[in-house]
Coordinates of C-alpha atoms and ligand atoms in Angstrom, one line a residue:
X217 CA -0.1 0.0 -0.2
X218 CA 1.5 3.4 -1.0
X219 CA 2.7 5.5 2.1
X220 CA 0.4 8.4 1.3
X221 CA -2.8 6.2 1.8
X222 CA -1.5 5.0 5.2
X223 CA -2.8 6.5 8.4
X224 CA 0.8 6.5 9.8
X225 CA 3.6 7.8 7.6
X226 CA 6.7 5.5 7.9
X227 CA 9.7 7.5 6.8
X228 CA 13.3 7.0 7.6
X229 CA 12.7 4.7 10.2
X230 CA 10.4 7.1 12.1
X231 CA 6.6 6.7 12.6
X232 CA 5.3 10.3 12.3
X233 CA 2.0 11.6 13.6
X234 CA -1.2 10.7 11.9
X235 CA -1.9 12.9 8.9
X236 CA -5.4 14.1 8.9
X237 CA -7.0 13.2 5.4
X238 CA -9.5 15.9 5.5
X239 CA -9.7 19.6 6.9
X240 CA -12.6 20.7 9.0
X241 CA -14.3 23.7 7.6
X242 CA -13.8 27.1 9.5
X243 CA -17.0 27.8 11.5
X244 CA -18.7 31.1 12.0
X245 CA -20.9 32.4 14.9
X246 CA -24.0 34.3 13.8
X247 CA -24.6 37.1 16.4
X248 CA -27.7 39.2 17.0
X249 CA -27.0 42.7 18.6
X250 CA -29.4 44.5 21.0
X251 CA -31.1 47.7 20.3
X252 CA -33.7 49.8 22.1
X253 CA -36.3 49.7 19.3
X254 CA -36.9 46.3 17.7
X255 CA -39.9 44.5 19.3
X256 CA -39.0 41.5 21.4
X257 CA -41.6 39.5 19.4
X258 CA -39.9 40.4 16.2
X259 CA -36.7 39.0 17.4
X260 CA -38.3 35.7 18.5
X261 CA -39.9 35.5 15.1
X262 CA -36.5 35.9 13.5
X263 CA -34.9 33.2 15.7
X264 CA -37.9 30.8 14.9
X265 CA -38.1 31.5 11.2
X266 CA -34.4 31.9 10.2
X267 CA -32.6 29.8 13.0
X268 CA -35.3 27.3 13.5
X269 CA -35.4 27.7 17.2
X270 CA -38.5 26.5 19.1
X271 CA -40.4 29.2 21.1
X272 CA -38.6 28.7 24.3
X273 CA -35.0 28.7 22.8
X274 CA -35.9 31.7 20.8
X275 CA -37.2 33.6 23.8
X276 CA -34.2 32.6 25.9
X277 CA -31.7 33.9 23.2
X278 CA -33.8 37.1 22.7
X279 CA -33.7 37.8 26.4
X280 CA -30.1 37.0 26.6
X281 CA -29.3 39.5 23.8
X282 CA -31.6 42.2 25.4
X283 CA -29.8 41.8 28.7
X284 CA -26.2 41.3 27.6
X285 CA -26.0 43.2 24.4
X286 CA -25.1 40.4 22.1
X287 CA -25.9 36.7 21.6
X288 CA -25.1 33.6 19.5
X289 CA -28.0 32.5 17.2
X290 CA -26.1 29.6 15.7
X291 CA -22.6 28.5 14.4
X292 CA -22.4 27.6 10.7
X293 CA -19.9 27.3 7.8
X294 CA -19.2 30.5 6.0
X295 CA -21.7 30.4 3.3
X296 CA -24.6 29.4 5.5
X297 CA -23.6 32.0 8.0
X298 CA -23.5 34.7 5.3
X299 CA -26.9 33.6 4.1
X300 CA -28.4 33.8 7.7
X301 CA -27.0 37.3 8.2
X302 CA -28.3 38.5 4.9
X303 CA -31.8 37.1 5.6
X304 CA -32.0 38.8 9.0
X305 CA -30.7 42.1 7.7
X306 CA -33.2 42.0 4.7
X307 CA -36.0 40.9 6.9
X308 CA -35.3 43.7 9.4
X309 CA -34.8 46.3 6.8
X310 CA -38.2 45.3 4.9
X311 CA -39.9 45.8 8.2
X312 CA -38.1 49.0 9.2
X313 CA -36.5 47.6 12.1
X314 CA -32.8 48.5 13.2
X315 CA -32.0 44.9 14.2
X316 CA -28.4 44.0 13.4
X317 CA -26.8 40.6 12.7
X318 CA -23.2 39.9 12.2
X319 CA -21.0 36.9 11.8
X320 CA -17.6 36.3 13.5
X321 CA -15.1 33.6 13.0
X322 CA -15.2 31.0 15.8
Ligands
TYC650 N1 -34.2 45.6 23.4 C1 -35.3 45.2 22.6 C2 -36.5 45.8 23.3 O1 -36.6 46.1 24.5 C3 -35.4 43.8 22.3 C4 -34.2 43.2 21.4 C5 -33.8 42.1 21.8 C6 -34.0 43.9 20.4 C7 -32.9 41.6 21.1 C8 -32.9 43.4 19.6 O2 -31.4 41.6 19.1 C9 -32.3 42.1 20.0 N2 -37.7 45.9 22.6

């Protein structure tokens, strides 16, 4: 069996550390930011519809953001995180709410 297909590389009499065959994708947190204007029920709706949270989870996250200023809605690969941020920002804008959503590399 060729060396490159082995889990352990045997070279020059040394067994080297296992070489990963795949790389995990970088993950991105999607964060909601608090503001003084967006209604709580609007934020709960965003968390249910875009982040697929149930009513209790959505309420807990919304209240965390309300009290602490920022909170995590989910952790996704880059393209999914980008899409979620755009969906929140478009929905907030369409409804004239100042709600802000950002992403941050984990
Ligand atoms: N602070 C808002 C209020 O009192 C509620 C709110 C929560 C707004 C979370 C944004 O991301 C947010 N109506």
